[in-house]
Amino acid sequence: MSLYKSNELKLYNSMTSEKEVFNSILDGRVGMYVCGPTVYSNVHLGNCRTFISFDMIYRYLRHLGYKVRYVRNITDAGHLTDDADQGEDKISKKARLEQIEPMEVVQRYTLDFHKVMQQFNSLPPSIEPTATGHIVEQIKIIEDILEKGFAYVVDGSVYFDVKKFNDDHQYGKLSGRNLEDMIANTRELAGQSEKKNPQDFALWKKASPEHIMRWPSPWGDGFPGWHLECTVMSSKYLGEQFDIHGGGMDLKFPHHECEIAQGEAAHGCSPVNYWLHANMLTLNGQKMSKSTGNSILPAELFSGDNDFMEKPFAPSVIRFFMMQAHYRSILDFSNDALVGAEKGFNRLIDALEIIEDLPVSDNSSVDVKAWKAKCYAAMNDDFNTPILIAELFDMIKSIHAIKDGKAQISKQDKDDLVSTFHAFFYDVLGLQTASSESNNADSEALNAAMQLIIDLRANARADRDFATSDKIRDDLAKAGIQLKDGVDGTTYSVK
């Protein structure tokens, strides 16, 4: 029997501000959408915390036996500099500053994002759609919303009519805002905007002549609104109504609020059953900010090349540190906190090394069954990883007592202890031992070295130096590395 049938999982639903028993729409299956990164710069640590939190949630749902379709998008167009309807597209702005194509920006920072998440041992989502790959679907849903009277066109742009929507729906219910209060508190001068009301948001923006990223539409050349992208991609791959929508706390308003409005306007139903939000990070007690210099990138943490930490910290130590706080709580990064987390992480590693060789007895003085139940109870209580980790540490005391002959454990209980400890350390918390991280680092180093060799061989072939080209290929083959030339370039495999 799947574990989800015997475990009552409760989630904190941001829509109701209460913990609710989780019941998936389809038995044994979960549809989960998480707002992904806007790929115009290196992924920052705050974003990493959100994605690591939902990776943990994804892992636990799978551990319980659910078949999870996890969709996390890549925003590669339409996200403006002020996160609303004004300003410049962040990717276009970066491309203009660096004098490169927007898709070069997208490629560079998508690869960076994937690399960092792999270093944090996060599982890839089931589907990772891009905004630019779904322009046709976005135009179609805008046409549907226009037809139903919840949007209007102004000079090539299309805006969602929030006031009209609010006549029969409730705009602001996720974030606890009241539209009348929002309108009353608005001080925008009449005629300053082409929108009917300041609260209206763009479904499609007309592209100015200098705007790089643009697509044809029934309303003229333009680009999609940021909020619309997620509505389209979530409904395409998960349906008009799905189980879980996640993201950072900062997305609750206006982004997720607008998603709800778009979904209800287009499909006539509330799109999501459970809204989950991860909280923010601070650095030394202050908000992380590039402008003030109070900011640090994951790579700078891994290398130690920063002004905040006394030494480098391994990705698993940083991930473990994040797991020590509940995903809905604010987490402060500091040197002392990471040093302390590293000590705790090493205690778990020591226990993993000891646990396999514990002596067994005919009887047990350690109640593994009760401990295991506490571990599941922690995770079933809105993924309470701090309590789970406390339970792991509590068992470490018993592990040392058994090792020292001060407690006993039967073979059956030992097997249950080992499998449970491993399941929560590796599969649920997503932690790795140093050897696992080293293997990943070795693999990255080999890929980089092989790419250099492949490039040198390509240069030799371009110069018609076939003797050198053949020697590289043959000597690598002797070393157990086979090169394969194809239409998309040269790849390698290790025998």
Short mmCIF file of C-alpha atoms in Angstrom, two decimals, residues 18 26 42 56 77 88 140 178 207 219 226 245 267 292 294 325 328 363 373 378 390 395 402 411 435 468 483:
data_model
loop_
_atom_site.label_atom_id
_atom_site.label_comp_id
_atom_site.label_asym_id
_atom_site.label_seq_id
_atom_site.Cartn_x
_atom_site.Cartn_y
_atom_site.Cartn_z
CA GLU A 18 -5.04 27.49 7.78
CA LEU A 26 -6.93 12.53 -8.72
CA ASN A 42 22.71 34.70 -11.83
CA MET A 56 11.83 19.01 -0.60
CA ALA A 77 10.16 37.28 -21.73
CA GLU A 88 11.72 47.63 -19.54
CA LYS A 140 -5.59 32.43 -27.30
CA ASN A 178 -9.82 44.83 -0.66
CA ALA A 207 6.15 46.85 -28.13
CA TRP A 219 -3.53 43.75 -31.46
CA TRP A 226 4.29 38.43 -16.86
CA HIS A 245 0.78 26.21 -6.68
CA HIS A 267 -12.02 29.03 -17.16
CA THR A 292 23.39 47.97 -0.65
CA ASN A 294 24.24 43.01 1.39
CA ALA A 325 14.14 26.32 9.30
CA ARG A 328 7.38 29.43 5.80
CA ASN A 363 15.77 -7.75 21.71
CA ALA A 373 6.12 7.63 13.46
CA ALA A 378 6.79 16.05 11.46
CA ALA A 390 15.41 17.18 15.65
CA MET A 395 18.04 8.99 17.26
CA ILE A 402 23.96 0.93 20.76
CA LYS A 411 18.09 -7.04 13.33
CA SER A 435 31.78 11.73 -1.57
CA THR A 468 46.58 15.87 -34.71
CA LEU A 483 34.42 10.55 -29.30
#
